[in-house]
Coordinates of C-alpha atoms in Angstrom, one line a residue:
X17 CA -60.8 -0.2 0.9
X18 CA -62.3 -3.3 -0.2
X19 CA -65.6 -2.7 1.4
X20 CA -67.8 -0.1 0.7
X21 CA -71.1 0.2 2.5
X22 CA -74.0 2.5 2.2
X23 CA -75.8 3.1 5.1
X24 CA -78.3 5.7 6.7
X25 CA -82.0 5.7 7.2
X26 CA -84.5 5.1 4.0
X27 CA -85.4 7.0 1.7
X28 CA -81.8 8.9 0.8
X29 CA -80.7 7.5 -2.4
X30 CA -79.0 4.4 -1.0
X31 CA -79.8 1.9 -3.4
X32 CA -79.8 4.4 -6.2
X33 CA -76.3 5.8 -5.4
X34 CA -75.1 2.3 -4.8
X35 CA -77.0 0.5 -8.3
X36 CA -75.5 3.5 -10.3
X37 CA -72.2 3.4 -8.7
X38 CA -71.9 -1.1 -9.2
X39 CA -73.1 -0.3 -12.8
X40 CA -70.4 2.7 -13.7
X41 CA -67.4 1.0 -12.4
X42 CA -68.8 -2.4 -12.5
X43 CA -68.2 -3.5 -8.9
X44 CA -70.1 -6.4 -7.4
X45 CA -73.0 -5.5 -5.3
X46 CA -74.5 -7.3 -2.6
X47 CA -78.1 -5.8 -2.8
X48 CA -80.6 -4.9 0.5
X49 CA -81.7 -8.5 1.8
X50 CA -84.8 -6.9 3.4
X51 CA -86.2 -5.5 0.2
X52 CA -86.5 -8.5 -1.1
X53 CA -88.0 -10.5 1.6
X54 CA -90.5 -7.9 2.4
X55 CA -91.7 -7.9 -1.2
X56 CA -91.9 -12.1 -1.9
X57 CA -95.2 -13.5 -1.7
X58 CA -94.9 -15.7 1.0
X59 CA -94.3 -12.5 3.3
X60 CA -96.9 -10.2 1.2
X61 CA -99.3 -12.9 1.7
X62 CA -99.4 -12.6 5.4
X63 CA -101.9 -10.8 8.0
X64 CA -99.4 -7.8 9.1
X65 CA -98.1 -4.6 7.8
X66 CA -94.3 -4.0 7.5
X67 CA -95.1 -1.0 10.7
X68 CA -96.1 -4.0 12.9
X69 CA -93.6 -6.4 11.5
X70 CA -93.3 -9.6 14.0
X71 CA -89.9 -9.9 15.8
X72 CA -89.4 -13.1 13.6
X73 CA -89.4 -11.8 10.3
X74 CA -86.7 -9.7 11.7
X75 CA -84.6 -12.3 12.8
X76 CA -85.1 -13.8 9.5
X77 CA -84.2 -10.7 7.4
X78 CA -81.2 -10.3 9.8
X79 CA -79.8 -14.3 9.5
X80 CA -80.6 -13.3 5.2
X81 CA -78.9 -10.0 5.6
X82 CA -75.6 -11.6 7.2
X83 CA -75.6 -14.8 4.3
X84 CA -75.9 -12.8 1.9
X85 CA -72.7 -10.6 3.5
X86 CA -70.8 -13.8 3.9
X87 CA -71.6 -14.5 0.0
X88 CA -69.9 -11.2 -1.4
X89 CA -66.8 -11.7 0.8
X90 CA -68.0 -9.1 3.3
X91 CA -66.0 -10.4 6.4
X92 CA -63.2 -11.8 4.0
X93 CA -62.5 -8.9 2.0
X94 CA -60.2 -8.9 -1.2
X95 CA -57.1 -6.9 -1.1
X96 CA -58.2 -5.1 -4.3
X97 CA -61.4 -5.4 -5.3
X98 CA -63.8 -3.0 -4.0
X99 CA -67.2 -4.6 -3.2
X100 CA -70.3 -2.4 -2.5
X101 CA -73.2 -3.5 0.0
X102 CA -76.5 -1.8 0.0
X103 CA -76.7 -1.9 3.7
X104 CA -75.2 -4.5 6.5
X105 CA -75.2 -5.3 10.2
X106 CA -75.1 -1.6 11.2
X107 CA -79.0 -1.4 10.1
X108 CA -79.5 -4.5 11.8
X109 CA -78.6 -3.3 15.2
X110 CA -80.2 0.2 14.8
X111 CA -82.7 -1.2 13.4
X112 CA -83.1 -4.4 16.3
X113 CA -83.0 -1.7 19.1
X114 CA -85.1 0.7 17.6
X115 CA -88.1 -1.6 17.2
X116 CA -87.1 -4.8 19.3
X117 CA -85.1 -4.0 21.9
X118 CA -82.8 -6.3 20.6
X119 CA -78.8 -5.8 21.1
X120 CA -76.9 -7.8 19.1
X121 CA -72.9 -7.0 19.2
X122 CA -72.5 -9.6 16.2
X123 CA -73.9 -7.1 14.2
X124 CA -71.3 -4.9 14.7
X125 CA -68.2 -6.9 13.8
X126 CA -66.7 -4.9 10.9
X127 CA -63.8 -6.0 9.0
X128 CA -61.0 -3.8 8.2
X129 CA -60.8 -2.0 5.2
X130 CA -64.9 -1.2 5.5
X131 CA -65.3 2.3 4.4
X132 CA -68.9 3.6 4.9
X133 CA -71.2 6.1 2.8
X134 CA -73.5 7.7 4.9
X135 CA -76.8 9.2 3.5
X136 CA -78.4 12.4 5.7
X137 CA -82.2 13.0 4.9
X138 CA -81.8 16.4 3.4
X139 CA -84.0 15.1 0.3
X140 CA -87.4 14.6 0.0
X141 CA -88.6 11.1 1.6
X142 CA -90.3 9.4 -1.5
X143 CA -93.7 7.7 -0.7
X144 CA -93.1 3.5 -0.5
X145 CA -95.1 1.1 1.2
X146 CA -92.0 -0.9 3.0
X147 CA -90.7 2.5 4.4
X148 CA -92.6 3.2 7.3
X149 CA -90.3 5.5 9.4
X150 CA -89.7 9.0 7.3
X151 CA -91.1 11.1 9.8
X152 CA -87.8 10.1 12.6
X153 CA -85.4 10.0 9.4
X154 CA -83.3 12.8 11.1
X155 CA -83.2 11.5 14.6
X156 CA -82.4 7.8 12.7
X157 CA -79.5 9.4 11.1
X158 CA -78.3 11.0 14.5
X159 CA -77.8 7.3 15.8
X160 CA -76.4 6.2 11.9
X161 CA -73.9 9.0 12.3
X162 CA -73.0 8.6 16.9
X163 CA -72.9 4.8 16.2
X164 CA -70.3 5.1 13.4
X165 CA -68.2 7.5 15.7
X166 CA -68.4 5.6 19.1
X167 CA -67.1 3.0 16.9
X168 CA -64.4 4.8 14.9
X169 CA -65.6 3.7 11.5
X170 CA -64.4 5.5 9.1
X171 CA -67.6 7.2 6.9
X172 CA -68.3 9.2 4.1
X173 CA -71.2 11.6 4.6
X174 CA -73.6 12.6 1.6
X175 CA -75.9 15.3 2.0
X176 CA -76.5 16.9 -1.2
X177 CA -80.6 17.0 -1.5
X178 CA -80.9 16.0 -4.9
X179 CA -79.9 12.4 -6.8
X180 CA -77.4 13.9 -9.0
X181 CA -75.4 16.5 -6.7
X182 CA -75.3 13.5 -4.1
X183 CA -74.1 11.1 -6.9
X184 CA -71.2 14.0 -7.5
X185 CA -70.4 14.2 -4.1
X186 CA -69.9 10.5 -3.6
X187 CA -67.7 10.5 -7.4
X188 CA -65.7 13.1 -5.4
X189 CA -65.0 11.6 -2.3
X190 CA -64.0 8.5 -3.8
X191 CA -61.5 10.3 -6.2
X192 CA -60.0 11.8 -2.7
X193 CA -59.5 7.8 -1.9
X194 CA -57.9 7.0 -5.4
X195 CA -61.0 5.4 -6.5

């Protein structure tokens, strides 16, 4: 299981589970591309809000997003080195549908041996300018969770409510893989 991606809508611990995780057993991690171009100050600089984001900054975040895939060895992965990724093309097409109408089957190419980690919403949404959908985070995670079974990718679901019961849950489902 050389890939292991955290996924599910914001604001439920995925880049917290995922930093702690790269830091305890110190595996590579490829962080969220959109994060970062959201808050650089060519984008900040500009007229619109993240709510009304322009279809281009998408496709920008999304041709950043899959790079920076490429760069950790996402669609090459190693035999034995697990690699962790804040996010991938599963976002990108929920996310390119939800907002654009966009339906992009590249973002669903997943290589073998790409094990997911699936946050639910059952904690408290925390307050953050980029997030701008924590009112539909349940119905967001219904599509997460009926878009990783149509496809028969294996997942991991987290849904303890609080940081450190979900960070034990996660410990223990990757003990179950021998991890």
């Amino acid at each position: 299981m050389p890939n292991l991606v955290f996924t599910g809508t914001e604001s439920t611990y995925k880049t917290a589970l995922s930093s702690k995780l790269a830091r305890e057993r110190q595996w590579p991690l490829s962080p969220e591309f959109a994060r970062a171009y959201l808050e650089s100050d060519p984008f900040m600089q500009e007229e619109w809000d993240v709510v009304h984001l322009p279809q281009e900054h998408w496709e920008r975040i999304a041709q950043g997003q899959l790079e920076q895939q490429r760069t950790f060895g996402y669609f090459e992965p190693s035999p034995r080195d697990v690699v962790l990724f804040d996010t991938d093309g599963l976002t990108l097409h929920i996310w390119g549908l939800d907002k654009y109408g966009v339906d992009r089957d590249s973002f669903l190419e997943v290589p073998p041996k790409t094990t997911y980690v699936l946050c639910a919403p059952t904690n408290e949404a925390e307050e953050d300018p980029l997030r701008t959908d924590a009112h539909r985070r349940w119905e967001l995670h219904e599509r997460y969770q009926e878009l990783l079974e149509s496809l028969k990718l294996p997942y991991l679901l987290l849904d303890a409510p609080d940081f450190g019961a979900r960070y034990n849950q996660l410990r223990a489902h990757l003990a179950a893989l021998g991890l």
